[in-house]
């Protein structure tokens, strides 16, 4: 009996892991696109969160992505709260799958071919078809796990009297809620805990009231993992975890207080459908419970978000606030957070360089940018992208390119010994003025305004600086050879030209890669982009 129960839970958990991983791989970065494109107000956020969670069968995946989107600035926190409400609603779909398919129809034997076909697809194919095979095998394992659980619960029902468990008194229900929380924490999956409870109810090991109290606890228990995960995380993760915890606790308290009425309502709604009334009633209760929580809090989403923001104020360096270690494993979100962070660092560097070229250097702004680049490099080192997911992998490569060019720009900014020559040489002064204007032109785009990235203008500027360096170099060397210029002064002027050329080149390439550019700009000779100016 115990072995059947443990094996059934293990098979169900393994099936959920494979199904979720497979569906996420099949979807590619669709989850990122859906959330970023369709989330506007609280209602659209709710629908998006529920839809995505039902598609990938994982509220954790939705929650992690939401945390990353808030960190990356792609979602506001009030929008994220709506997505979390939807994720809680969407996760109830697993209960319906178990109640309607897993318990009404014994599909364990029918699921075995799915596992075989899925495994073959995973081994013999590539890309999304292989990921689909993984999801198919996971789907089959879920039902094999349910069948195994049913066998264990049938033996348990023969030896166990449901009256031994509390449930009729309020204190008894509280104890069952605590047991439900413990089940979710131990299994690390509210879906597996709910599936186990549904199977126990179907097998007669517990009654509907006891099962309902357990489900309340399991719904609250899923927040324990979120709470533990946010320890030491960024502010966005802490706010999201707290919003998740408070939502589940508030709705859990209300549901527990009126649990008998809930159970009667859920049972009445299930009577008209052709399924096991107990299991279907519990699945209905699970959904109604979460719908009630949404109805209670959705109208107050903005106020609720403001409360959470007051409880968890923003702390830490502003430039790296988007870099949340909890989403480093979610490549599309982590890459986007890094890119937006690099844009902000690039803005700080461009403003510093403008002031430097105009003789007003401010080292106070340069060092925070350097520290932010160090933190960003560490965060970027944790990200892994799949080469098979071409668009995501290319964005990752572009981000690495941009990081490299910004570090070179920082190094050049620290080397200001050539400044004294900018006013003493007319050619250098003109080149410096053009570069300063070019840096000023990228500020609106780096600030996040809806304007095109001036990549073409920067490419033209970089070409002009390179041409100036070449022609002025020859002219200066001829003057020196003829004895009309001091050799030391000439070398210093040439170094100043190379310095300006480096600044223009790295600014151009950084913006090019941050703007998703992986093609040469019109008019730029092939290969010039990769040809760095001489050091």
Short mmCIF file of C-alpha atoms in Angstrom, two decimals:
data_model
loop_
_atom_site.label_atom_id
_atom_site.label_comp_id
_atom_site.label_asym_id
_atom_site.label_seq_id
_atom_site.Cartn_x
_atom_site.Cartn_y
_atom_site.Cartn_z
CA UNK A 1 0.00 0.00 0.00
CA UNK A 2 2.68 2.50 1.07
CA UNK A 3 4.84 1.52 -1.89
CA UNK A 4 1.92 2.06 -4.27
CA UNK A 5 1.25 5.49 -2.76
CA UNK A 6 4.91 6.57 -2.95
CA UNK A 7 5.29 5.19 -6.47
CA UNK A 8 2.09 6.85 -7.65
CA UNK A 9 3.11 10.23 -6.24
CA UNK A 10 6.58 9.86 -7.79
CA UNK A 11 5.19 8.96 -11.21
CA UNK A 12 2.73 11.87 -11.07
CA UNK A 13 5.48 14.34 -10.09
CA UNK A 14 7.81 13.03 -12.79
CA UNK A 15 5.01 13.30 -15.34
CA UNK A 16 4.28 16.90 -14.31
CA UNK A 17 7.97 17.82 -14.59
CA UNK A 18 8.30 16.28 -18.06
CA UNK A 19 5.00 17.77 -19.24
CA UNK A 20 5.90 21.26 -18.01
CA UNK A 21 9.46 21.18 -19.40
CA UNK A 22 8.23 19.82 -22.74
CA UNK A 23 5.43 22.36 -23.11
CA UNK A 24 7.76 25.25 -22.22
CA UNK A 25 10.25 24.06 -24.84
CA UNK A 26 7.51 23.64 -27.47
CA UNK A 27 6.22 27.11 -26.74
CA UNK A 28 9.72 28.58 -27.03
CA UNK A 29 9.47 32.18 -25.86
CA UNK A 30 5.70 32.24 -26.51
CA UNK A 31 5.14 32.61 -22.77
CA UNK A 32 7.24 35.80 -22.84
CA UNK A 33 5.40 37.09 -25.92
CA UNK A 34 1.91 36.35 -24.53
CA UNK A 35 2.56 38.07 -21.22
CA UNK A 36 4.32 41.10 -22.72
CA UNK A 37 1.81 41.56 -25.56
CA UNK A 38 -1.59 40.92 -23.97
CA UNK A 39 -1.21 42.14 -20.39
CA UNK A 40 -2.72 45.61 -20.12
CA UNK A 41 -5.29 46.07 -17.34
CA UNK A 42 -6.12 43.78 -14.38
CA UNK A 43 -8.66 41.68 -16.35
CA UNK A 44 -6.34 41.01 -19.31
CA UNK A 45 -3.56 40.20 -16.81
CA UNK A 46 -5.88 37.71 -15.10
CA UNK A 47 -6.80 36.01 -18.40
CA UNK A 48 -3.17 35.90 -19.57
CA UNK A 49 -1.97 34.38 -16.29
CA UNK A 50 -4.71 31.73 -16.30
CA UNK A 51 -4.20 30.86 -19.98
CA UNK A 52 -0.42 30.54 -19.77
CA UNK A 53 -0.64 28.44 -16.60
CA UNK A 54 -3.16 26.06 -18.18
CA UNK A 55 -0.97 25.74 -21.28
CA UNK A 56 2.28 24.93 -19.47
CA UNK A 57 0.58 23.25 -16.47
CA UNK A 58 2.80 25.10 -14.02
CA UNK A 59 1.92 28.12 -11.92
CA UNK A 60 5.59 28.23 -10.84
CA UNK A 61 6.69 28.82 -14.45
CA UNK A 62 4.17 31.66 -14.79
CA UNK A 63 5.20 33.15 -11.44
CA UNK A 64 8.92 33.00 -12.28
CA UNK A 65 8.32 34.62 -15.64
CA UNK A 66 6.18 37.31 -14.02
CA UNK A 67 8.91 38.06 -11.48
CA UNK A 68 11.39 38.40 -14.32
CA UNK A 69 9.08 40.68 -16.29
CA UNK A 70 8.66 42.98 -13.30
CA UNK A 71 12.43 42.96 -12.74
CA UNK A 72 13.00 43.68 -16.42
CA UNK A 73 10.44 46.48 -16.46
CA UNK A 74 8.25 44.69 -19.04
CA UNK A 75 5.32 44.56 -16.60
CA UNK A 76 4.30 46.98 -13.89
CA UNK A 77 3.77 45.47 -10.46
CA UNK A 78 -0.05 45.97 -10.56
CA UNK A 79 -0.11 44.08 -13.88
CA UNK A 80 2.00 41.32 -12.31
CA UNK A 81 -0.49 41.00 -9.46
CA UNK A 82 -3.27 40.35 -11.99
CA UNK A 83 -1.13 37.67 -13.68
CA UNK A 84 -0.57 35.99 -10.30
CA UNK A 85 -4.31 35.90 -9.67
CA UNK A 86 -4.73 34.24 -13.07
CA UNK A 87 -1.94 31.73 -12.36
CA UNK A 88 -3.73 30.66 -9.19
CA UNK A 89 -6.91 30.17 -11.20
CA UNK A 90 -5.14 28.34 -14.04
CA UNK A 91 -3.47 25.82 -11.75
CA UNK A 92 -6.90 24.41 -10.83
CA UNK A 93 -7.06 22.89 -14.33
CA UNK A 94 -4.88 20.00 -13.14
CA UNK A 95 -7.60 19.00 -10.68
CA UNK A 96 -10.15 18.88 -13.50
CA UNK A 97 -7.85 16.70 -15.64
CA UNK A 98 -7.46 14.25 -12.75
CA UNK A 99 -11.17 14.27 -11.79
CA UNK A 100 -12.65 14.02 -15.29
CA UNK A 101 -10.06 11.87 -17.10
CA UNK A 102 -7.84 10.20 -14.52
CA UNK A 103 -10.57 8.98 -12.18
CA UNK A 104 -13.62 8.67 -14.41
CA UNK A 105 -11.79 6.65 -17.07
CA UNK A 106 -8.98 4.24 -16.23
CA UNK A 107 -6.49 5.44 -18.81
CA UNK A 108 -3.35 4.04 -17.17
CA UNK A 109 -3.03 1.25 -19.76
CA UNK A 110 -3.92 3.59 -22.62
CA UNK A 111 -1.26 6.02 -21.39
CA UNK A 112 1.56 3.49 -21.76
CA UNK A 113 1.75 3.87 -25.57
CA UNK A 114 1.91 7.65 -25.09
CA UNK A 115 4.99 7.19 -22.91
CA UNK A 116 6.62 4.94 -25.51
CA UNK A 117 5.82 7.25 -28.43
CA UNK A 118 6.96 10.29 -26.45
CA UNK A 119 10.26 8.65 -25.49
CA UNK A 120 10.95 7.68 -29.11
CA UNK A 121 10.20 11.21 -30.31
CA UNK A 122 12.58 12.59 -27.68
CA UNK A 123 15.37 10.21 -28.72
CA UNK A 124 14.95 10.23 -32.51
CA UNK A 125 13.93 13.81 -33.30
CA UNK A 126 15.15 17.31 -32.51
CA UNK A 127 13.89 20.76 -31.62
CA UNK A 128 10.19 21.20 -30.90
CA UNK A 129 9.20 17.70 -31.99
CA UNK A 130 11.57 16.24 -29.40
CA UNK A 131 10.17 18.62 -26.77
CA UNK A 132 6.66 17.55 -27.78
CA UNK A 133 7.70 13.93 -27.20
CA UNK A 134 8.86 14.86 -23.72
CA UNK A 135 5.48 16.49 -23.00
CA UNK A 136 3.62 13.46 -24.40
CA UNK A 137 5.60 11.05 -22.21
CA UNK A 138 4.95 13.29 -19.20
CA UNK A 139 1.22 13.36 -19.94
CA UNK A 140 1.17 9.56 -20.05
CA UNK A 141 3.14 9.25 -16.80
CA UNK A 142 0.61 11.46 -15.01
CA UNK A 143 -2.17 8.93 -15.67
CA UNK A 144 0.01 5.93 -14.85
CA UNK A 145 0.75 7.70 -11.56
CA UNK A 146 -2.96 8.28 -10.92
CA UNK A 147 -3.69 4.58 -11.57
CA UNK A 148 -0.96 3.58 -9.13
CA UNK A 149 -2.27 6.06 -6.56
CA UNK A 150 -5.79 4.65 -6.95
CA UNK A 151 -4.51 1.15 -6.23
CA UNK A 152 -2.78 2.37 -3.07
CA UNK A 153 -5.80 4.40 -1.94
CA UNK A 154 -8.12 1.41 -2.43
CA UNK A 155 -6.04 -0.57 0.08
CA UNK A 156 -5.91 2.45 2.39
CA UNK A 157 -9.71 2.78 2.35
CA UNK A 158 -10.03 -0.83 3.52
CA UNK A 159 -7.81 -0.23 6.54
CA UNK A 160 -8.54 3.39 7.37
CA UNK A 161 -11.66 4.94 8.88
CA UNK A 162 -12.19 8.55 7.64
CA UNK A 163 -13.74 9.42 10.98
CA UNK A 164 -10.25 9.10 12.49
CA UNK A 165 -9.37 12.36 10.74
CA UNK A 166 -10.81 15.62 12.10
CA UNK A 167 -13.06 17.74 9.95
CA UNK A 168 -16.36 18.35 11.65
CA UNK A 169 -15.03 21.04 14.02
CA UNK A 170 -13.27 24.29 13.15
CA UNK A 171 -10.11 23.22 15.01
CA UNK A 172 -10.22 19.91 13.15
CA UNK A 173 -10.38 21.73 9.82
CA UNK A 174 -7.42 23.89 10.86
CA UNK A 175 -5.45 20.70 11.51
CA UNK A 176 -6.38 19.41 8.04
CA UNK A 177 -5.32 22.73 6.51
CA UNK A 178 -1.93 22.34 8.24
CA UNK A 179 -1.70 18.79 6.85
CA UNK A 180 -2.47 20.13 3.36
CA UNK A 181 0.30 22.73 3.69
CA UNK A 182 2.72 20.01 4.80
CA UNK A 183 1.75 17.80 1.83
CA UNK A 184 2.54 20.58 -0.65
CA UNK A 185 5.83 21.46 1.04
CA UNK A 186 6.98 17.81 1.07
CA UNK A 187 5.89 17.13 -2.53
CA UNK A 188 7.00 20.58 -3.77
CA UNK A 189 3.89 20.58 -5.98
CA UNK A 190 0.37 21.70 -5.13
CA UNK A 191 -0.86 19.84 -8.24
CA UNK A 192 0.53 16.54 -6.93
CA UNK A 193 -0.93 17.20 -3.47
CA UNK A 194 -4.38 17.98 -4.94
CA UNK A 195 -4.18 14.89 -7.19
CA UNK A 196 -3.39 12.73 -4.14
CA UNK A 197 -6.34 14.22 -2.25
CA UNK A 198 -8.68 13.68 -5.22
CA UNK A 199 -7.58 10.05 -5.45
CA UNK A 200 -8.03 9.53 -1.70
CA UNK A 201 -11.55 11.01 -1.91
CA UNK A 202 -12.39 8.87 -4.93
CA UNK A 203 -11.16 5.74 -3.11
CA UNK A 204 -13.21 6.51 0.00
CA UNK A 205 -10.21 7.09 2.27
CA UNK A 206 -11.51 10.57 3.21
CA UNK A 207 -14.81 12.41 2.85
CA UNK A 208 -15.55 15.60 0.90
CA UNK A 209 -15.34 17.98 3.88
CA UNK A 210 -11.95 16.61 4.90
CA UNK A 211 -10.71 16.73 1.30
CA UNK A 212 -11.88 20.33 0.94
CA UNK A 213 -9.96 21.40 4.06
CA UNK A 214 -6.85 19.63 2.74
CA UNK A 215 -7.16 21.48 -0.59
CA UNK A 216 -7.38 24.82 1.24
CA UNK A 217 -4.10 23.95 2.95
CA UNK A 218 -2.52 22.80 -0.30
CA UNK A 219 -3.48 26.08 -1.95
CA UNK A 220 -1.81 28.00 0.88
CA UNK A 221 1.15 25.58 0.95
CA UNK A 222 2.15 26.39 -2.60
CA UNK A 223 3.21 29.84 -1.36
CA UNK A 224 5.76 28.38 1.07
CA UNK A 225 8.03 27.48 -1.85
CA UNK A 226 7.63 30.99 -3.27
CA UNK A 227 8.46 32.48 0.13
CA UNK A 228 11.62 30.40 0.51
CA UNK A 229 12.68 31.12 -3.07
CA UNK A 230 12.57 34.90 -2.55
CA UNK A 231 15.00 34.90 0.39
CA UNK A 232 17.94 37.00 -0.71
CA UNK A 233 16.24 37.76 -4.04
CA UNK A 234 15.61 41.14 -5.63
CA UNK A 235 12.78 43.44 -4.58
CA UNK A 236 10.51 42.37 -7.46
CA UNK A 237 10.73 38.72 -6.35
CA UNK A 238 9.99 39.61 -2.72
CA UNK A 239 6.99 41.72 -3.69
CA UNK A 240 5.65 39.00 -5.99
CA UNK A 241 6.08 36.31 -3.33
CA UNK A 242 4.36 38.46 -0.69
CA UNK A 243 1.48 39.25 -3.07
CA UNK A 244 1.13 35.52 -3.78
CA UNK A 245 1.21 34.58 -0.07
CA UNK A 246 -1.29 37.24 1.05
CA UNK A 247 -3.70 36.38 -1.79
CA UNK A 248 -3.73 32.67 -0.90
CA UNK A 249 -3.93 33.29 2.85
CA UNK A 250 -6.79 35.81 2.54
CA UNK A 251 -8.85 33.57 0.28
CA UNK A 252 -7.97 30.53 2.40
CA UNK A 253 -9.23 32.19 5.58
CA UNK A 254 -12.50 33.20 3.92
CA UNK A 255 -12.98 29.75 2.35
CA UNK A 256 -12.25 27.98 5.63
CA UNK A 257 -14.75 30.14 7.50
CA UNK A 258 -17.58 29.18 5.12
CA UNK A 259 -16.26 25.77 4.10
CA UNK A 260 -19.49 23.81 4.78
CA UNK A 261 -21.42 26.11 2.41
CA UNK A 262 -18.67 25.77 -0.19
CA UNK A 263 -18.83 22.00 -0.03
CA UNK A 264 -22.60 21.96 -0.45
CA UNK A 265 -22.38 24.35 -3.41
CA UNK A 266 -19.62 22.37 -5.10
CA UNK A 267 -21.47 19.08 -4.59
CA UNK A 268 -24.66 20.55 -6.05
CA UNK A 269 -22.83 21.84 -9.13
CA UNK A 270 -21.27 18.42 -9.75
CA UNK A 271 -24.47 16.34 -9.56
CA UNK A 272 -25.57 17.19 -13.09
CA UNK A 273 -22.32 16.00 -14.70
CA UNK A 274 -21.35 12.43 -15.56
CA UNK A 275 -18.35 11.86 -13.34
CA UNK A 276 -17.53 10.67 -9.86
CA UNK A 277 -19.45 13.22 -7.79
CA UNK A 278 -16.97 13.36 -4.92
CA UNK A 279 -13.87 14.01 -7.04
CA UNK A 280 -15.68 16.36 -9.39
CA UNK A 281 -17.17 18.24 -6.45
CA UNK A 282 -13.67 18.71 -5.02
CA UNK A 283 -12.32 19.95 -8.37
CA UNK A 284 -15.27 22.35 -8.54
CA UNK A 285 -14.59 23.51 -4.97
CA UNK A 286 -10.92 24.11 -5.81
CA UNK A 287 -11.93 26.32 -8.75
CA UNK A 288 -14.73 28.13 -6.86
CA UNK A 289 -12.32 28.78 -4.00
CA UNK A 290 -9.86 30.53 -6.29
CA UNK A 291 -12.58 32.36 -8.24
CA UNK A 292 -13.82 33.76 -4.92
CA UNK A 293 -10.34 35.03 -4.10
CA UNK A 294 -10.09 36.69 -7.51
CA UNK A 295 -13.53 38.31 -7.14
CA UNK A 296 -12.54 39.64 -3.73
CA UNK A 297 -9.22 41.20 -4.76
CA UNK A 298 -9.28 41.87 -8.53
CA UNK A 299 -11.29 45.15 -8.21
CA UNK A 300 -8.65 46.37 -5.74
CA UNK A 301 -5.60 45.25 -7.71
CA UNK A 302 -3.90 48.66 -7.82
CA UNK A 303 -4.51 49.35 -4.13
CA UNK A 304 -3.33 45.84 -3.26
CA UNK A 305 -0.16 46.39 -5.32
CA UNK A 306 0.49 49.74 -3.60
CA UNK A 307 0.14 48.04 -0.20
CA UNK A 308 2.71 45.39 -1.18
CA UNK A 309 5.07 48.09 -2.52
CA UNK A 310 4.85 49.94 0.82
CA UNK A 311 5.49 46.73 2.75
CA UNK A 312 8.51 45.86 0.55
CA UNK A 313 10.22 49.14 -0.45
CA UNK A 314 12.87 49.31 -3.19
CA UNK A 315 16.43 48.77 -1.94
CA UNK A 316 19.83 48.24 -3.51
CA UNK A 317 21.64 49.88 -6.46
CA UNK A 318 19.18 51.34 -8.97
CA UNK A 319 21.17 50.27 -12.04
CA UNK A 320 21.07 46.55 -11.16
CA UNK A 321 17.55 46.40 -9.71
CA UNK A 322 16.38 44.28 -12.67
CA UNK A 323 18.94 41.50 -12.13
CA UNK A 324 17.08 38.90 -10.10
CA UNK A 325 18.96 35.64 -9.49
CA UNK A 326 15.68 33.71 -9.25
CA UNK A 327 14.99 34.19 -12.98
CA UNK A 328 18.53 33.63 -14.28
CA UNK A 329 17.46 30.13 -15.39
CA UNK A 330 14.53 31.51 -17.44
CA UNK A 331 16.66 32.51 -20.42
CA UNK A 332 14.25 34.79 -22.38
CA UNK A 333 13.35 36.81 -19.29
CA UNK A 334 16.90 36.94 -17.91
CA UNK A 335 18.25 38.09 -21.28
CA UNK A 336 15.64 40.86 -21.49
CA UNK A 337 16.41 42.00 -17.94
CA UNK A 338 20.12 42.12 -18.80
CA UNK A 339 19.54 44.07 -22.02
CA UNK A 340 17.45 46.72 -20.26
CA UNK A 341 20.07 46.97 -17.51
CA UNK A 342 22.81 47.46 -20.12
CA UNK A 343 20.75 50.20 -21.79
CA UNK A 344 20.59 52.09 -18.49
CA UNK A 345 24.33 51.63 -17.94
CA UNK A 346 24.97 52.78 -21.53
CA UNK A 347 22.93 55.93 -20.81
CA UNK A 348 25.06 56.70 -17.74
CA UNK A 349 28.27 56.12 -19.72
CA UNK A 350 27.15 58.25 -22.67
CA UNK A 351 26.25 61.16 -20.36
CA UNK A 352 29.59 60.83 -18.57
CA UNK A 353 31.49 60.83 -21.87
CA UNK A 354 29.60 63.89 -23.12
CA UNK A 355 30.61 65.77 -19.96
CA UNK A 356 34.17 64.47 -20.30
CA UNK A 357 34.48 65.68 -23.90
CA UNK A 358 33.13 69.07 -22.85
CA UNK A 359 35.71 69.35 -20.06
CA UNK A 360 33.26 68.60 -17.22
CA UNK A 361 34.21 65.06 -16.06
CA UNK A 362 32.32 63.60 -13.08
CA UNK A 363 33.94 60.46 -11.67
CA UNK A 364 31.02 60.04 -9.24
CA UNK A 365 28.87 58.64 -12.04
CA UNK A 366 31.56 56.47 -13.64
CA UNK A 367 32.33 54.18 -10.70
CA UNK A 368 28.67 53.14 -10.04
CA UNK A 369 28.44 52.27 -13.75
CA UNK A 370 31.58 50.14 -13.40
CA UNK A 371 30.17 48.29 -10.39
CA UNK A 372 26.89 47.76 -12.24
CA UNK A 373 28.77 46.29 -15.22
CA UNK A 374 30.57 43.88 -12.87
CA UNK A 375 27.23 42.70 -11.40
CA UNK A 376 25.71 42.41 -14.87
CA UNK A 377 28.64 40.31 -16.08
CA UNK A 378 28.15 37.89 -13.17
CA UNK A 379 24.41 37.66 -13.86
CA UNK A 380 25.00 37.16 -17.57
CA UNK A 381 27.37 34.31 -16.76
CA UNK A 382 24.48 32.36 -15.18
CA UNK A 383 22.28 32.49 -18.29
CA UNK A 384 22.19 29.54 -20.68
CA UNK A 385 20.35 29.67 -24.01
CA UNK A 386 19.62 26.78 -26.35
CA UNK A 387 21.26 27.19 -29.80
CA UNK A 388 18.23 25.42 -31.27
CA UNK A 389 16.04 28.36 -30.17
CA UNK A 390 17.62 30.66 -32.72
CA UNK A 391 15.99 34.02 -31.94
CA UNK A 392 16.57 33.66 -28.20
CA UNK A 393 20.15 32.42 -28.69
CA UNK A 394 20.93 35.33 -31.05
CA UNK A 395 19.60 37.84 -28.49
CA UNK A 396 21.87 36.20 -25.92
CA UNK A 397 24.89 36.55 -28.23
CA UNK A 398 23.98 40.19 -29.00
CA UNK A 399 23.77 40.87 -25.26
CA UNK A 400 27.25 39.42 -24.72
CA UNK A 401 28.56 41.60 -27.57
CA UNK A 402 26.96 44.70 -26.03
CA UNK A 403 28.45 43.86 -22.63
CA UNK A 404 31.93 43.61 -24.16
CA UNK A 405 31.64 46.96 -25.98
CA UNK A 406 30.33 48.76 -22.88
CA UNK A 407 33.27 47.45 -20.84
CA UNK A 408 35.65 48.76 -23.53
CA UNK A 409 33.79 52.08 -23.43
CA UNK A 410 34.20 52.21 -19.65
CA UNK A 411 37.94 51.54 -19.96
CA UNK A 412 38.29 54.28 -22.58
CA UNK A 413 36.31 56.67 -20.37
CA UNK A 414 38.72 56.11 -17.49
CA UNK A 415 41.67 56.96 -19.76
CA UNK A 416 41.35 60.74 -20.11
CA UNK A 417 44.98 61.74 -20.66
CA UNK A 418 44.17 62.83 -24.24
CA UNK A 419 41.69 65.50 -23.09
CA UNK A 420 44.28 68.29 -23.05
CA UNK A 421 44.72 67.98 -26.83
CA UNK A 422 41.05 68.37 -27.75
CA UNK A 423 41.15 72.18 -27.51
CA UNK A 424 44.73 72.59 -28.78
CA UNK A 425 44.10 70.89 -32.16
CA UNK A 426 41.33 72.04 -34.52
CA UNK A 427 40.84 68.58 -36.07
CA UNK A 428 40.59 66.95 -32.65
CA UNK A 429 38.17 69.63 -31.44
CA UNK A 430 35.90 69.08 -34.45
CA UNK A 431 35.97 65.28 -34.04
CA UNK A 432 35.25 65.62 -30.32
CA UNK A 433 32.25 67.88 -31.05
CA UNK A 434 30.78 65.41 -33.55
CA UNK A 435 31.22 62.55 -31.07
CA UNK A 436 29.57 64.52 -28.27
CA UNK A 437 26.57 65.27 -30.53
CA UNK A 438 26.34 61.59 -31.50
CA UNK A 439 26.33 60.49 -27.86
CA UNK A 440 23.61 63.03 -27.06
CA UNK A 441 21.48 61.67 -29.92
CA UNK A 442 21.26 58.17 -28.42
CA UNK A 443 20.00 59.37 -25.02
CA UNK A 444 16.25 59.33 -25.91
CA UNK A 445 16.42 55.72 -27.12
CA UNK A 446 18.53 54.57 -24.18
CA UNK A 447 16.03 56.25 -21.84
CA UNK A 448 13.28 53.97 -23.16
CA UNK A 449 11.43 56.47 -25.34
CA UNK A 450 9.51 55.08 -28.32
CA UNK A 451 12.06 56.25 -30.90
CA UNK A 452 14.20 54.22 -33.32
CA UNK A 453 17.71 53.39 -32.18
CA UNK A 454 20.10 55.74 -34.08
CA UNK A 455 22.33 52.86 -35.17
CA UNK A 456 22.81 54.19 -38.70
CA UNK A 457 23.84 57.64 -37.46
CA UNK A 458 26.37 56.10 -35.07
CA UNK A 459 27.76 53.92 -37.88
CA UNK A 460 28.25 57.04 -40.02
CA UNK A 461 29.91 58.82 -37.10
CA UNK A 462 32.25 55.89 -36.46
CA UNK A 463 33.25 55.77 -40.14
CA UNK A 464 33.93 59.51 -40.11
CA UNK A 465 36.11 59.25 -36.98
CA UNK A 466 38.04 56.32 -38.49
CA UNK A 467 38.61 58.29 -41.71
CA UNK A 468 39.75 61.35 -39.74
CA UNK A 469 42.21 59.19 -37.81
CA UNK A 470 43.72 57.77 -41.01
CA UNK A 471 44.08 61.06 -42.92
CA UNK A 472 45.20 63.14 -39.93
CA UNK A 473 47.75 60.47 -39.01
CA UNK A 474 49.46 60.77 -42.41
CA UNK A 475 49.39 64.56 -42.29
CA UNK A 476 50.89 64.67 -38.78
CA UNK A 477 53.62 62.19 -39.60
CA UNK A 478 54.61 64.20 -42.71
CA UNK A 479 54.71 67.43 -40.65
CA UNK A 480 56.92 65.75 -38.05
CA UNK A 481 59.25 64.22 -40.64
CA UNK A 482 59.70 67.67 -42.22
CA UNK A 483 60.67 69.11 -38.83
CA UNK A 484 57.60 71.35 -38.55
CA UNK A 485 56.13 69.49 -35.52
CA UNK A 486 57.47 67.99 -32.31
CA UNK A 487 57.53 64.17 -32.37
CA UNK A 488 56.21 63.90 -28.81
CA UNK A 489 53.28 66.22 -29.56
CA UNK A 490 52.51 64.32 -32.75
CA UNK A 491 52.35 60.97 -30.96
CA UNK A 492 50.08 62.48 -28.30
CA UNK A 493 47.73 63.89 -30.97
CA UNK A 494 47.62 60.51 -32.74
CA UNK A 495 46.78 58.81 -29.44
CA UNK A 496 43.96 61.33 -28.91
CA UNK A 497 42.60 60.48 -32.38
CA UNK A 498 42.71 56.76 -31.61
CA UNK A 499 40.94 57.44 -28.30
CA UNK A 500 38.08 59.31 -30.00
CA UNK A 501 37.87 56.57 -32.65
CA UNK A 502 37.57 53.89 -29.93
CA UNK A 503 34.84 55.82 -28.13
CA UNK A 504 32.80 56.22 -31.31
CA UNK A 505 33.28 52.63 -32.41
CA UNK A 506 32.32 50.99 -29.10
CA UNK A 507 29.32 53.31 -28.65
CA UNK A 508 28.10 52.33 -32.14
CA UNK A 509 28.58 48.58 -31.62
CA UNK A 510 27.01 48.60 -28.15
CA UNK A 511 23.85 50.31 -29.42
CA UNK A 512 23.83 48.09 -32.52
CA UNK A 513 23.72 44.92 -30.41
CA UNK A 514 21.31 46.32 -27.81
CA UNK A 515 18.95 47.17 -30.67
CA UNK A 516 18.85 43.49 -31.74
CA UNK A 517 21.15 44.20 -34.68
CA UNK A 518 22.81 41.19 -36.19
CA UNK A 519 23.12 42.55 -39.72
CA UNK A 520 25.51 45.19 -41.01
CA UNK A 521 23.93 48.61 -41.48
CA UNK A 522 23.33 49.89 -45.01
CA UNK A 523 26.45 51.49 -46.39
CA UNK A 524 28.81 49.78 -43.98
CA UNK A 525 31.38 47.68 -45.85
CA UNK A 526 31.13 44.00 -44.92
CA UNK A 527 33.64 43.16 -42.21
CA UNK A 528 34.06 46.73 -41.03
CA UNK A 529 31.78 46.11 -38.04
CA UNK A 530 34.12 43.47 -36.70
CA UNK A 531 37.30 45.45 -37.45
CA UNK A 532 38.09 47.34 -34.25
CA UNK A 533 40.10 50.58 -34.33
CA UNK A 534 43.75 50.18 -33.32
CA UNK A 535 44.43 50.31 -29.61
#
